Amino acid sequence: MAELSRLRESSGLTRVEVAERIGSTDTTLWRYETGLTRPKPSDVSVLTDVYGVTGEARDSLIQMAREARQRGWWHRHRQALKPGFDSYIGLEAEASVVRTYEPLVVPGLMQTEPYARAVIEATAMTQAPSEVDEKVSVRISRQQLLHGPGDPIQLVALLDEAVLRRQIGGRAVMREQLEHLVELGRLPNVEIRVIPFSSGAHAAMDGKFCLLSFPEPEDPDLVYLEQATSGLMPEDPEEVRRYTLMFGSLSALALGAEASATFIAQMARRCSSP
């Protein structure tokens, strides 16, 4: 962001001096100012405090940082993605906690490549193989959020039992996918819980949803609702609150993490049986 360079120069401070004040390095500041690295909104907030920027000018810079980080590696794939999903990926990358409920398929962040391809081919219907390949690539790349350097996101996934029983891609693909879920559940930042059929009716039978929470206190939680041809992020705080309560209600019906892992492992073994 060139504006950060202008503000620093106007303040009469060198990069080294600013870096010492915020506990960073002059190289990091140089990368921010030249656009080689997109600063987080929290980084911009700290820098505006150092430069004495307040009011609307400060808010505008922080918003610019949010929008810039939403145009990451996935932006070049936006033509292959459903409307609204590229924005969601940007927000997902900024989140500290992702809570998702899925009634039909394994969430994208936890799919193996063969399973992802089978899902995308089934739902794409008329797309060319190259478009399917691109969507699979985007889906697998997103999973770096669970394993990549730095602080991985916290993922809490509530899966309906139907997710585990619906055989997608054939027995071998499904077995590999279920075994992958068991392995993911062992990560300290991943919690997978199963909502068994025996739990009966519940508040989320209208469909899947995903809640995002962010590290910056000023950033409210968001909910993402995915449809066949588009994605929607309602802005009404009361609607977000409703989905938050819904997730809590579902959590009360779900098996514990350990019991869920056992259940998933049993389903994987069934896929191995003739």
Backbone as JSON, one array per atom type, in Angstrom:
{
  "sequence": "MAELSRLRESSGLTRVEVAERIGSTDTTLWRYETGLTRPKPSDVSVLTDVYGVTGEARDSLIQMAREARQRGWWHRHRQALKPGFDSYIGLEAEASVVRTYEPLVVPGLMQTEPYARAVIEATAMTQAPSEVDEKVSVRISRQQLLHGPGDPIQLVALLDEAVLRRQIGGRAVMREQLEHLVELGRLPNVEIRVIPFSSGAHAAMDGKFCLLSFPEPEDPDLVYLEQATSGLMPEDPEEVRRYTLMFGSLSALALGAEASATFIAQMARRCSSP",
  "N": [[0.85, -1.19, 0.0], [0.9, 1.94, -1.12], [0.1, 4.21, 0.2], [0.75, 3.84, 2.86], [3.49, 4.19, 2.85], [3.64, 6.93, 2.17], [2.41, 8.08, 4.41], [4.18, 7.34, 6.43], [6.51, 8.7, 5.66], [5.56, 11.31, 5.87], [5.32, 11.49, 8.58], [7.89, 11.68, 9.37], [9.41, 9.52, 10.11], [11.67, 6.74, 9.95], [11.79, 3.51, 8.31], [13.03, 1.68, 9.99], [12.72, 2.88, 12.51], [9.92, 2.84, 12.78], [9.46, 0.12, 12.69], [10.69, -0.71, 15.07], [8.93, 0.39, 16.91], [6.57, -1.02, 16.54], [7.26, -3.61, 16.89], [8.25, -5.13, 14.73], [9.89, -5.72, 11.56], [12.1, -3.78, 9.44], [12.18, -4.75, 6.89], [9.73, -6.1, 6.59], [7.98, -3.9, 6.7], [8.81, -2.58, 4.4], [7.95, -4.42, 2.47], [5.19, -4.22, 2.84], [4.77, -1.54, 2.03], [5.54, -1.54, -0.62], [3.81, -3.25, -1.76], [4.34, -5.93, -2.01], [3.65, -7.66, 0.0], [0.5, -8.2, 1.46], [-0.77, -6.29, 4.0], [-2.3, -7.23, 7.13], [-5.55, -6.21, 8.34], [-5.31, -5.63, 11.09], [-2.59, -5.02, 11.26], [-2.44, -2.67, 9.77], [-4.04, -1.08, 11.37], [-2.43, -0.76, 13.66], [-0.26, 0.61, 12.53], [-1.48, 3.0, 11.67], [-2.0, 4.14, 14.12], [0.59, 4.72, 14.97], [1.28, 6.61, 13.05], [-0.49, 8.58, 13.6], [-3.0, 8.73, 12.43], [-6.45, 9.17, 12.25], [-10.06, 8.77, 12.71], [-12.2, 8.92, 9.79], [-10.25, 8.6, 7.82], [-8.5, 6.71, 8.9], [-10.27, 4.52, 9.2], [-10.84, 4.06, 6.52], [-8.38, 3.22, 5.47], [-8.01, 0.8, 6.84], [-10.19, -0.63, 5.87], [-9.45, -0.79, 3.19], [-7.28, -2.5, 3.44], [-8.57, -4.85, 4.21], [-10.07, -5.42, 1.88], [-8.04, -5.69, 0.01], [-6.7, -8.0, 0.87], [-8.61, -9.85, 0.37], [-8.34, -10.32, -2.27], [-6.61, -12.5, -3.09], [-4.51, -15.32, -4.0], [-6.59, -16.78, -5.07], [-8.07, -15.08, -6.57], [-7.54, -14.99, -9.3], [-8.91, -17.16, -10.17], [-11.53, -16.53, -10.21], [-13.45, -16.55, -12.24], [-14.13, -19.16, -12.55], [-15.46, -19.79, -10.31], [-18.45, -19.85, -8.31], [-20.65, -16.98, -8.1], [-19.79, -14.77, -5.52], [-18.32, -16.61, -4.06], [-15.56, -16.26, -4.28], [-15.14, -14.0, -2.72], [-15.84, -15.07, -0.27], [-13.74, -16.94, 0.12], [-11.61, -15.23, 0.51], [-12.33, -14.02, 2.94], [-12.42, -16.29, 4.55], [-9.73, -16.9, 4.62], [-8.85, -14.91, 6.29], [-10.0, -15.49, 8.66], [-10.07, -16.62, 12.11], [-11.4, -18.65, 13.33], [-13.4, -21.21, 12.03], [-16.6, -22.38, 11.76], [-18.59, -24.96, 10.76], [-21.52, -26.44, 9.37], [-22.58, -29.35, 7.83], [-24.78, -31.13, 5.85], [-24.71, -33.01, 3.74], [-22.27, -33.49, 2.19], [-18.71, -33.94, 2.71], [-17.09, -31.14, 4.12], [-15.39, -28.67, 2.1], [-12.82, -27.91, 3.03], [-11.86, -30.2, 4.12], [-11.76, -32.23, 2.29], [-10.49, -35.0, 0.39], [-8.46, -35.14, -2.6], [-9.47, -36.95, -4.69], [-12.11, -37.35, -3.76], [-13.07, -34.7, -3.75], [-12.98, -34.17, -6.49], [-14.91, -35.97, -7.43], [-17.23, -34.94, -6.24], [-17.33, -32.36, -7.37], [-17.5, -32.93, -10.11], [-19.98, -34.19, -10.16], [-21.74, -32.15, -9.37], [-21.15, -30.07, -11.11], [-22.05, -30.78, -13.67], [-22.32, -29.71, -16.5], [-19.82, -28.7, -17.07], [-16.55, -28.22, -18.56], [-13.72, -30.5, -18.56], [-11.35, -29.08, -17.9], [-12.29, -26.92, -16.4], [-13.33, -28.24, -14.2], [-10.94, -29.28, -13.17], [-9.72, -26.89, -12.39], [-11.41, -25.98, -10.34], [-11.08, -28.06, -8.5], [-8.39, -27.69, -7.88], [-8.44, -25.18, -6.61], [-9.97, -25.83, -4.36], [-8.37, -27.72, -2.99], [-6.12, -26.16, -2.52], [-7.06, -24.32, -0.68], [-6.95, -25.72, 1.67], [-4.55, -25.35, 2.9], [-4.88, -23.6, 4.92], [-5.4, -25.08, 7.17], [-3.04, -26.41, 7.63], [-0.86, -24.87, 6.97], [2.02, -22.55, 7.28], [2.56, -20.43, 10.2], [-0.21, -19.35, 12.22], [-2.58, -21.78, 12.16], [-6.03, -21.99, 11.09], [-8.78, -22.47, 13.38], [-10.9, -25.13, 13.16], [-14.18, -26.19, 13.36], [-16.26, -28.74, 12.75], [-19.46, -29.87, 12.08], [-20.98, -32.75, 11.17], [-23.59, -34.25, 9.43], [-24.87, -37.55, 9.79], [-25.48, -38.59, 7.32], [-23.53, -37.59, 5.61], [-21.41, -39.3, 5.96], [-22.38, -41.7, 5.13], [-23.2, -41.47, 2.49], [-22.07, -42.65, -0.45], [-19.55, -41.48, -2.26], [-17.82, -41.24, -5.25], [-17.11, -43.91, -5.26], [-16.23, -46.97, -3.48], [-13.5, -47.16, -2.67], [-12.57, -44.52, -2.86], [-14.27, -43.31, -1.04], [-13.59, -44.62, 1.33], [-10.94, -43.76, 1.67], [-11.43, -41.05, 2.04], [-12.91, -41.01, 4.46], [-11.03, -42.08, 6.22], [-9.2, -40.05, 6.07], [-10.6, -38.02, 7.35], [-10.56, -38.99, 9.97], [-7.82, -38.76, 10.53], [-7.49, -35.97, 10.28], [-9.01, -35.15, 12.43], [-7.34, -35.57, 14.53], [-5.67, -33.45, 14.64], [-4.69, -30.58, 16.55], [-6.08, -28.25, 16.03], [-8.45, -28.9, 14.85], [-11.77, -29.97, 15.06], [-14.04, -32.51, 14.78], [-17.34, -33.52, 14.6], [-20.07, -35.75, 14.76], [-23.46, -35.73, 13.79], [-25.82, -37.88, 14.66], [-28.29, -39.95, 12.96], [-30.15, -40.73, 14.81], [-30.59, -38.53, 16.37], [-32.72, -37.16, 15.45], [-35.16, -34.68, 14.38], [-33.95, -31.33, 13.7], [-32.75, -27.91, 14.08], [-31.4, -27.09, 11.77], [-32.23, -28.22, 9.39], [-32.84, -27.02, 7.02], [-30.57, -26.61, 5.55], [-26.98, -26.35, 4.77], [-24.46, -24.32, 6.43], [-21.99, -21.82, 7.23], [-19.97, -20.39, 9.69], [-17.9, -17.63, 10.36], [-15.28, -16.45, 12.38], [-13.19, -13.76, 13.5], [-9.8, -12.59, 14.16], [-9.51, -9.87, 14.87], [-11.01, -7.78, 17.2], [-12.88, -5.86, 16.44], [-14.08, -6.83, 14.19], [-17.01, -8.28, 13.18], [-18.66, -11.51, 13.56], [-19.37, -13.59, 10.7], [-21.76, -15.09, 8.48], [-21.97, -17.63, 6.06], [-23.84, -18.67, 3.33], [-24.32, -21.2, 1.11], [-25.46, -21.78, -2.17], [-26.76, -23.52, -5.08], [-25.95, -22.04, -7.36], [-24.79, -19.72, -6.43], [-23.35, -17.75, -3.72], [-24.14, -16.51, -0.48], [-23.86, -13.89, 1.9], [-25.34, -12.89, 4.56], [-25.85, -9.69, 6.05], [-27.18, -8.78, 8.24], [-26.99, -8.45, 11.66], [-28.69, -9.81, 13.44], [-29.49, -12.01, 12.0], [-27.09, -13.37, 11.71], [-26.68, -13.95, 14.38], [-28.77, -15.72, 14.79], [-27.94, -17.97, 13.32], [-25.68, -18.58, 14.76], [-26.77, -19.37, 17.23], [-28.11, -21.58, 16.26], [-26.0, -23.23, 15.53], [-24.99, -23.82, 18.02], [-27.15, -25.26, 19.04], [-27.09, -27.51, 17.37], [-24.62, -28.55, 18.09], [-25.18, -29.52, 20.6], [-26.59, -31.8, 19.97], [-24.81, -33.43, 18.7], [-22.42, -36.16, 18.57], [-19.64, -36.6, 20.82], [-16.2, -35.55, 20.2], [-14.36, -37.7, 20.32], [-16.05, -39.97, 20.27], [-17.17, -39.51, 17.81], [-14.97, -39.81, 16.1], [-14.52, -42.53, 16.4], [-16.9, -43.53, 15.31], [-16.67, -42.61, 12.64], [-14.42, -44.03, 11.84], [-15.41, -46.63, 11.95], [-17.27, -46.52, 9.85], [-15.49, -46.2, 7.76], [-14.23, -48.68, 7.74], [-16.35, -50.27, 6.93], [-16.5, -49.6, 4.28], [-14.44, -51.02, 3.3], [-15.26, -53.57, 3.37], [-16.6, -56.37, 1.52]],
  "CA": [[0.0, 0.0, 0.0], [1.73, 3.13, -1.24], [-0.35, 5.2, 1.16], [1.5, 3.63, 4.09], [4.79, 4.82, 2.65], [3.44, 8.38, 2.23], [2.12, 8.45, 5.8], [5.42, 7.21, 7.2], [7.4, 9.8, 5.29], [4.98, 12.54, 6.42], [5.54, 11.49, 10.02], [9.31, 11.9, 9.6], [9.99, 8.31, 10.68], [12.26, 5.77, 9.04], [11.22, 2.18, 8.46], [13.63, 1.06, 11.17], [12.09, 3.47, 13.69], [8.54, 2.34, 12.87], [9.55, -1.31, 13.0], [10.98, -0.85, 16.49], [7.74, 0.76, 17.69], [5.49, -2.01, 16.43], [7.8, -4.95, 17.11], [8.36, -5.83, 13.45], [11.18, -5.48, 10.9], [12.01, -2.8, 8.35], [11.9, -5.5, 5.65], [8.29, -6.31, 6.53], [7.36, -2.62, 6.33], [9.11, -2.33, 2.98], [7.07, -5.27, 1.67], [3.86, -3.61, 2.9], [4.73, -0.28, 1.29], [5.74, -1.79, -2.04], [2.74, -4.12, -2.23], [4.76, -7.33, -2.14], [2.88, -8.38, 1.01], [-0.71, -7.49, 1.85], [-0.87, -6.23, 5.46], [-3.58, -7.52, 7.75], [-6.21, -5.02, 8.9], [-4.75, -5.33, 12.41], [-1.29, -4.37, 11.04], [-2.72, -1.3, 9.34], [-4.56, -0.38, 12.55], [-1.27, -0.38, 14.5], [0.52, 1.62, 11.81], [-2.18, 4.29, 11.7], [-1.78, 4.7, 15.46], [1.95, 5.28, 14.98], [1.31, 7.78, 12.17], [-1.45, 9.58, 14.08], [-4.16, 8.8, 11.53], [-7.67, 8.88, 13.0], [-11.34, 9.03, 12.06], [-12.56, 8.27, 8.54], [-9.04, 8.24, 7.07], [-8.04, 5.46, 9.48], [-11.23, 3.48, 8.84], [-10.71, 3.8, 5.08], [-7.17, 2.42, 5.25], [-8.24, -0.55, 7.35], [-11.08, -1.28, 4.92], [-8.64, -1.09, 2.0], [-6.48, -3.68, 3.75], [-9.47, -6.01, 4.15], [-10.43, -5.7, 0.49], [-6.84, -6.14, -0.7], [-6.4, -9.38, 1.25], [-9.62, -10.71, -0.21], [-7.95, -10.57, -3.65], [-5.4, -13.29, -2.99], [-4.21, -16.24, -5.1], [-7.83, -17.31, -5.62], [-8.77, -14.08, -7.39], [-7.39, -15.32, -10.72], [-9.82, -18.26, -10.48], [-12.9, -16.1, -9.9], [-14.38, -16.86, -13.32], [-14.54, -20.57, -12.42], [-16.16, -19.95, -9.04], [-19.79, -19.28, -8.27], [-20.65, -15.61, -7.59], [-19.74, -14.61, -4.07], [-17.45, -17.56, -3.38], [-14.21, -15.72, -4.19], [-15.13, -13.14, -1.54], [-15.84, -15.94, 0.91], [-12.41, -17.52, 0.3], [-10.79, -14.18, 1.1], [-12.71, -13.88, 4.35], [-12.01, -17.53, 5.19], [-8.29, -16.8, 4.85], [-8.62, -13.95, 7.37], [-10.67, -15.95, 9.88], [-9.33, -17.38, 13.12], [-12.22, -19.83, 13.63], [-14.42, -21.57, 11.06], [-17.55, -23.37, 12.26], [-19.39, -25.34, 9.61], [-22.47, -27.56, 9.44], [-22.75, -29.93, 6.49], [-25.71, -32.27, 5.89], [-24.65, -33.9, 2.59], [-20.93, -33.88, 1.75], [-17.61, -33.48, 3.55], [-16.74, -29.75, 3.81], [-14.27, -28.54, 1.18], [-11.54, -27.82, 3.72], [-11.45, -31.53, 4.6], [-11.92, -33.22, 1.23], [-9.35, -35.5, -0.37], [-8.58, -34.72, -4.0], [-10.41, -37.79, -5.45], [-13.47, -37.07, -3.29], [-13.42, -33.37, -4.25], [-13.23, -34.27, -7.94], [-16.19, -36.66, -7.62], [-18.28, -34.0, -5.86], [-17.39, -31.27, -8.35], [-18.0, -33.48, -11.38], [-21.41, -34.47, -10.02], [-22.52, -30.91, -9.25], [-20.89, -29.18, -12.24], [-22.96, -31.27, -14.7], [-22.02, -29.39, -17.9], [-18.53, -28.02, -17.19], [-15.45, -28.9, -19.23], [-12.75, -31.08, -17.63], [-10.39, -28.07, -17.42], [-12.96, -26.14, -15.35], [-13.38, -29.11, -13.02], [-9.57, -29.29, -12.64], [-9.46, -25.61, -11.74], [-12.16, -25.96, -9.08], [-10.42, -29.0, -7.59], [-7.15, -27.05, -7.46], [-8.79, -24.14, -5.63], [-10.45, -26.47, -3.13], [-7.24, -28.32, -2.29], [-5.23, -25.08, -2.08], [-7.63, -23.71, 0.53], [-6.68, -26.54, 2.84], [-3.34, -24.88, 3.56], [-5.3, -22.87, 6.12], [-5.34, -26.02, 8.29], [-1.71, -27.0, 7.79], [0.21, -23.98, 6.52], [2.85, -21.88, 8.28], [1.84, -19.46, 11.01], [-1.31, -19.87, 13.04], [-3.66, -22.37, 11.35], [-7.36, -21.68, 11.59], [-9.49, -23.45, 14.17], [-12.04, -25.62, 12.39], [-15.14, -27.03, 14.06], [-17.17, -29.24, 11.71], [-20.56, -30.75, 12.47], [-21.37, -33.51, 9.98], [-24.72, -35.15, 9.55], [-24.49, -38.94, 9.51], [-25.64, -38.82, 5.88], [-22.26, -37.27, 4.97], [-20.54, -40.47, 6.07], [-23.01, -42.86, 4.48], [-23.36, -41.25, 1.04], [-20.84, -43.12, -1.1], [-19.18, -40.57, -3.35], [-16.58, -41.63, -5.92], [-16.84, -45.33, -5.15], [-15.87, -47.44, -2.15], [-12.11, -46.84, -2.34], [-12.49, -43.06, -2.65], [-14.98, -42.99, 0.2], [-12.78, -45.12, 2.45], [-9.81, -42.84, 1.83], [-11.95, -39.8, 2.59], [-13.26, -41.2, 5.86], [-9.77, -42.23, 6.96], [-8.62, -38.7, 6.12], [-11.31, -37.29, 8.42], [-10.04, -39.47, 11.26], [-6.5, -38.16, 10.69], [-7.66, -34.54, 10.52], [-9.56, -34.97, 13.76], [-6.25, -35.65, 15.51], [-4.98, -32.16, 14.7], [-5.16, -29.79, 17.69], [-6.93, -27.14, 15.59], [-9.62, -29.43, 14.13], [-12.74, -30.75, 15.82], [-15.06, -33.08, 13.9], [-18.36, -34.2, 15.39], [-21.13, -36.33, 13.92], [-24.85, -35.65, 14.26], [-26.38, -39.16, 14.23], [-29.69, -39.98, 12.55], [-30.99, -40.92, 15.99], [-30.88, -37.24, 17.03], [-34.04, -36.72, 14.97], [-35.3, -33.36, 13.75], [-33.17, -30.27, 14.33], [-33.0, -26.55, 13.57], [-30.67, -26.77, 10.55], [-32.61, -29.11, 8.3], [-32.98, -26.25, 5.79], [-29.36, -26.66, 4.74], [-25.67, -26.11, 5.36], [-24.03, -22.95, 6.63], [-20.64, -21.69, 7.76], [-19.75, -19.19, 10.5], [-16.51, -17.2, 10.42], [-14.9, -15.51, 13.43], [-11.94, -13.12, 13.12], [-8.95, -12.24, 15.31], [-9.67, -8.49, 15.26], [-12.25, -7.64, 17.98], [-13.86, -4.99, 15.79], [-14.68, -7.53, 13.06], [-18.08, -9.17, 13.65], [-18.79, -12.82, 12.92], [-20.11, -13.62, 9.44], [-22.31, -16.39, 8.1], [-21.96, -17.86, 4.61], [-24.85, -19.63, 2.9], [-23.99, -21.57, -0.26], [-26.53, -22.36, -2.98], [-26.26, -24.21, -6.27], [-25.33, -21.15, -8.34], [-24.25, -18.51, -5.82], [-23.15, -17.76, -2.28], [-24.76, -15.35, 0.16], [-23.4, -13.56, 3.24], [-26.26, -11.91, 5.15], [-25.17, -8.7, 6.88], [-28.0, -8.47, 9.4], [-26.43, -9.1, 12.87], [-29.66, -10.71, 14.04], [-29.47, -13.26, 11.24], [-25.86, -14.06, 12.11], [-26.93, -14.45, 15.74], [-29.65, -16.88, 14.66], [-27.14, -19.12, 12.9], [-24.8, -18.92, 15.87], [-27.58, -20.16, 18.15], [-28.4, -22.83, 15.58], [-24.81, -24.07, 15.63], [-24.95, -24.31, 19.4], [-28.18, -26.29, 19.17], [-26.59, -28.7, 16.69], [-23.52, -29.09, 18.88], [-25.75, -30.28, 21.71], [-27.09, -33.07, 19.44], [-23.73, -34.19, 18.09], [-21.54, -36.99, 19.37], [-18.38, -35.97, 21.18], [-15.15, -35.7, 19.19], [-13.79, -39.05, 20.37], [-17.07, -40.91, 19.78], [-17.33, -39.26, 16.37], [-13.83, -40.43, 15.42], [-14.78, -43.98, 16.39], [-17.99, -43.75, 14.36], [-16.15, -42.42, 11.28], [-13.52, -45.16, 11.56], [-16.27, -47.79, 11.68], [-17.81, -46.34, 8.5], [-14.39, -46.45, 6.81], [-14.02, -50.14, 7.66], [-17.44, -50.83, 6.14], [-16.18, -49.39, 2.86], [-13.46, -52.04, 2.94], [-15.92, -54.88, 3.35], [-17.22, -56.69, 0.23]],
  "C": [[0.89, 1.24, 0.0], [1.36, 4.19, -0.22], [0.39, 5.05, 2.48], [2.88, 4.26, 4.01], [4.67, 6.33, 2.78], [3.22, 8.84, 3.67], [3.38, 8.37, 6.66], [6.36, 8.37, 6.92], [6.9, 11.13, 5.86], [5.23, 12.64, 7.92], [7.01, 11.74, 10.38], [10.02, 10.71, 10.19], [10.61, 7.43, 9.6], [11.57, 4.42, 9.24], [11.75, 1.5, 9.72], [12.96, 1.57, 12.44], [10.67, 2.94, 13.89], [8.56, 0.88, 13.27], [9.82, -1.53, 14.48], [9.75, -0.56, 17.35], [6.66, -0.32, 17.66], [5.97, -3.44, 16.61], [7.89, -5.77, 15.85], [9.75, -5.58, 12.88], [11.0, -4.46, 9.79], [11.73, -3.49, 7.02], [10.41, -5.74, 5.49], [7.58, -5.04, 6.11], [7.6, -2.29, 4.86], [8.2, -3.17, 2.08], [5.64, -4.74, 1.7], [3.77, -2.41, 1.97], [4.87, -0.48, -0.21], [4.68, -2.72, -2.62], [3.13, -5.57, -2.42], [4.04, -8.23, -1.14], [1.66, -7.55, 1.38], [-0.81, -7.47, 3.37], [-2.25, -6.62, 5.95], [-4.23, -6.22, 8.22], [-5.65, -4.63, 10.26], [-3.39, -4.64, 12.29], [-1.49, -2.91, 10.66], [-3.24, -0.47, 10.52], [-3.42, 0.1, 13.43], [-0.46, 0.72, 13.83], [-0.17, 2.98, 11.81], [-2.07, 4.94, 13.07], [-0.42, 5.37, 15.54], [2.0, 6.58, 14.18], [0.3, 8.85, 12.57], [-2.65, 9.75, 13.17], [-5.41, 8.38, 12.31], [-8.91, 9.07, 12.13], [-11.55, 8.26, 10.77], [-11.34, 7.83, 7.74], [-8.49, 6.9, 7.58], [-8.95, 4.3, 9.08], [-11.09, 3.08, 7.38], [-9.49, 2.94, 4.79], [-7.36, 0.98, 5.71], [-9.16, -1.32, 6.4], [-10.35, -1.65, 3.63], [-7.81, -2.35, 2.23], [-7.34, -4.93, 3.69], [-9.75, -6.4, 2.7], [-9.23, -6.23, -0.29], [-6.54, -7.59, -0.39], [-7.44, -10.35, 0.74], [-9.32, -11.02, -1.68], [-6.61, -11.3, -3.64], [-5.22, -14.19, -4.2], [-5.46, -16.72, -5.8], [-8.51, -16.35, -6.59], [-8.67, -14.41, -8.88], [-8.31, -16.46, -11.15], [-11.29, -17.84, -10.4], [-13.91, -16.45, -10.98], [-14.9, -18.29, -13.21], [-15.37, -20.8, -11.17], [-17.54, -19.33, -9.1], [-19.75, -17.88, -7.68], [-20.69, -15.57, -6.07], [-18.73, -15.52, -3.39], [-16.02, -17.06, -3.3], [-14.08, -14.78, -3.0], [-15.09, -13.97, -0.27], [-14.45, -16.5, 1.16], [-11.48, -16.49, 0.94], [-11.07, -14.0, 2.58], [-12.29, -15.12, 5.15], [-10.51, -17.47, 5.54], [-7.95, -15.85, 5.99], [-9.16, -14.46, 8.7], [-9.71, -16.64, 10.83], [-10.07, -18.67, 13.46], [-13.26, -20.0, 12.53], [-15.3, -22.65, 11.68], [-18.5, -23.71, 11.12], [-20.31, -26.51, 9.92], [-22.71, -28.05, 8.03], [-23.65, -31.15, 6.57], [-25.51, -33.31, 4.79], [-23.26, -34.38, 2.2], [-19.9, -33.38, 2.76], [-17.28, -32.04, 3.17], [-15.46, -29.66, 2.98], [-12.91, -28.5, 1.85], [-11.01, -29.18, 4.15], [-11.55, -32.61, 3.53], [-10.58, -33.7, 0.68], [-9.53, -35.08, -1.83], [-9.54, -35.61, -4.81], [-11.88, -37.53, -5.05], [-13.93, -35.72, -3.82], [-13.76, -33.42, -5.74], [-14.6, -34.93, -8.19], [-17.36, -35.74, -7.3], [-18.45, -32.93, -6.93], [-17.91, -31.76, -9.69], [-19.51, -33.72, -11.3], [-22.25, -33.19, -10.01], [-22.31, -29.97, -10.42], [-21.78, -29.5, -13.43], [-22.48, -30.98, -16.12], [-20.64, -28.78, -18.09], [-17.49, -28.9, -17.87], [-14.48, -29.46, -18.2], [-11.76, -30.05, -17.07], [-11.0, -27.21, -16.31], [-13.08, -26.94, -14.07], [-12.0, -29.14, -12.36], [-9.28, -28.02, -11.86], [-10.17, -25.52, -10.39], [-11.54, -26.89, -8.05], [-9.15, -28.36, -7.03], [-7.41, -25.99, -6.39], [-9.18, -24.78, -4.3], [-9.29, -27.05, -2.33], [-6.3, -27.25, -1.76], [-5.75, -24.42, -0.81], [-7.24, -24.46, 1.79], [-5.37, -26.2, 3.54], [-3.67, -24.1, 4.82], [-5.24, -23.77, 7.36], [-3.92, -26.46, 8.62], [-0.57, -26.03, 7.56], [1.0, -23.34, 7.64], [2.04, -20.83, 9.04], [0.77, -20.12, 11.84], [-2.39, -20.46, 12.14], [-5.02, -21.99, 11.94], [-7.86, -22.81, 12.48], [-10.73, -23.86, 13.39], [-12.9, -26.52, 13.28], [-16.19, -27.45, 13.03], [-18.19, -30.18, 12.33], [-21.08, -31.43, 11.22], [-22.58, -34.37, 10.27], [-24.26, -36.57, 9.2], [-24.58, -39.26, 8.03], [-24.35, -38.54, 5.12], [-21.36, -38.5, 4.91], [-21.08, -41.68, 5.3], [-23.16, -42.69, 2.98], [-22.06, -41.59, 0.34], [-20.57, -42.29, -2.34], [-17.84, -41.01, -3.94], [-16.26, -43.1, -5.86], [-16.3, -45.69, -3.77], [-14.44, -47.04, -1.75], [-11.94, -45.35, -2.04], [-13.13, -42.69, -1.32], [-14.19, -43.46, 1.42], [-11.61, -44.18, 2.72], [-10.27, -41.53, 2.47], [-12.28, -39.93, 4.08], [-12.01, -41.37, 6.73], [-9.07, -40.88, 7.1], [-9.29, -37.87, 7.21], [-10.79, -37.7, 9.79], [-8.69, -38.83, 11.54], [-6.61, -36.67, 10.99], [-8.15, -34.28, 11.94], [-8.51, -35.05, 14.86], [-5.46, -34.35, 15.6], [-5.53, -31.33, 15.85], [-6.11, -28.66, 17.31], [-8.18, -27.59, 14.85], [-10.49, -30.26, 15.06], [-13.85, -31.21, 14.88], [-16.05, -33.85, 14.76], [-19.51, -34.61, 14.47], [-22.48, -36.15, 14.59], [-25.54, -36.92, 13.77], [-27.84, -39.03, 13.81], [-30.62, -40.06, 13.76], [-31.31, -39.61, 16.72], [-32.2, -36.65, 16.56], [-34.02, -35.35, 14.31], [-34.44, -32.33, 14.47], [-33.33, -28.97, 13.56], [-32.37, -26.26, 12.22], [-31.05, -27.66, 9.38], [-32.86, -28.37, 6.99], [-31.72, -26.24, 4.95], [-28.1, -26.25, 5.47], [-25.41, -24.62, 5.54], [-22.65, -22.96, 7.27], [-20.52, -20.37, 8.49], [-18.26, -18.9, 10.57], [-16.33, -16.23, 11.58], [-13.49, -15.02, 13.14], [-11.13, -12.7, 14.34], [-9.11, -10.8, 15.77], [-11.01, -8.3, 15.98], [-13.32, -6.81, 17.27], [-14.56, -5.67, 14.61], [-15.75, -8.5, 13.56], [-18.04, -10.51, 12.94], [-19.61, -12.68, 11.64], [-20.66, -15.02, 9.22], [-22.31, -16.47, 6.58], [-22.95, -18.96, 4.28], [-24.6, -19.94, 1.43], [-25.18, -22.24, -0.94], [-25.93, -22.95, -4.24], [-25.49, -23.28, -7.21], [-24.71, -19.9, -7.74], [-24.03, -18.72, -4.32], [-23.67, -16.46, -1.69], [-24.16, -15.15, 1.54], [-24.3, -12.48, 3.83], [-25.51, -10.97, 6.1], [-25.94, -8.36, 8.15], [-27.43, -9.19, 10.63], [-27.39, -10.09, 13.51], [-29.7, -12.04, 13.32], [-28.22, -14.07, 11.56], [-26.04, -14.68, 13.49], [-27.8, -15.71, 15.69], [-28.85, -18.12, 14.27], [-26.15, -19.54, 13.99], [-25.53, -19.77, 16.91], [-27.89, -21.54, 17.57], [-27.21, -23.78, 15.69], [-24.67, -24.64, 17.04], [-25.96, -25.41, 19.63], [-27.73, -27.6, 18.53], [-25.47, -29.37, 17.49], [-24.04, -29.95, 20.03], [-26.27, -31.64, 21.26], [-25.98, -33.99, 18.95], [-23.0, -35.08, 19.09], [-20.3, -36.2, 19.75], [-17.31, -36.26, 20.14], [-14.59, -37.12, 19.17], [-14.78, -40.09, 19.85], [-17.28, -40.74, 18.29], [-16.2, -39.91, 15.59], [-14.02, -41.94, 15.32], [-15.85, -44.33, 15.35], [-17.48, -43.66, 12.92], [-15.23, -43.58, 10.9], [-14.31, -46.42, 11.25], [-16.85, -47.72, 10.26], [-16.73, -46.6, 7.46], [-14.16, -47.95, 6.64], [-15.13, -50.8, 6.85], [-17.18, -50.69, 4.65], [-15.18, -50.41, 2.36], [-14.07, -53.41, 2.8], [-16.56, -55.13, 1.99], [-18.73, -56.52, 0.3]]
}
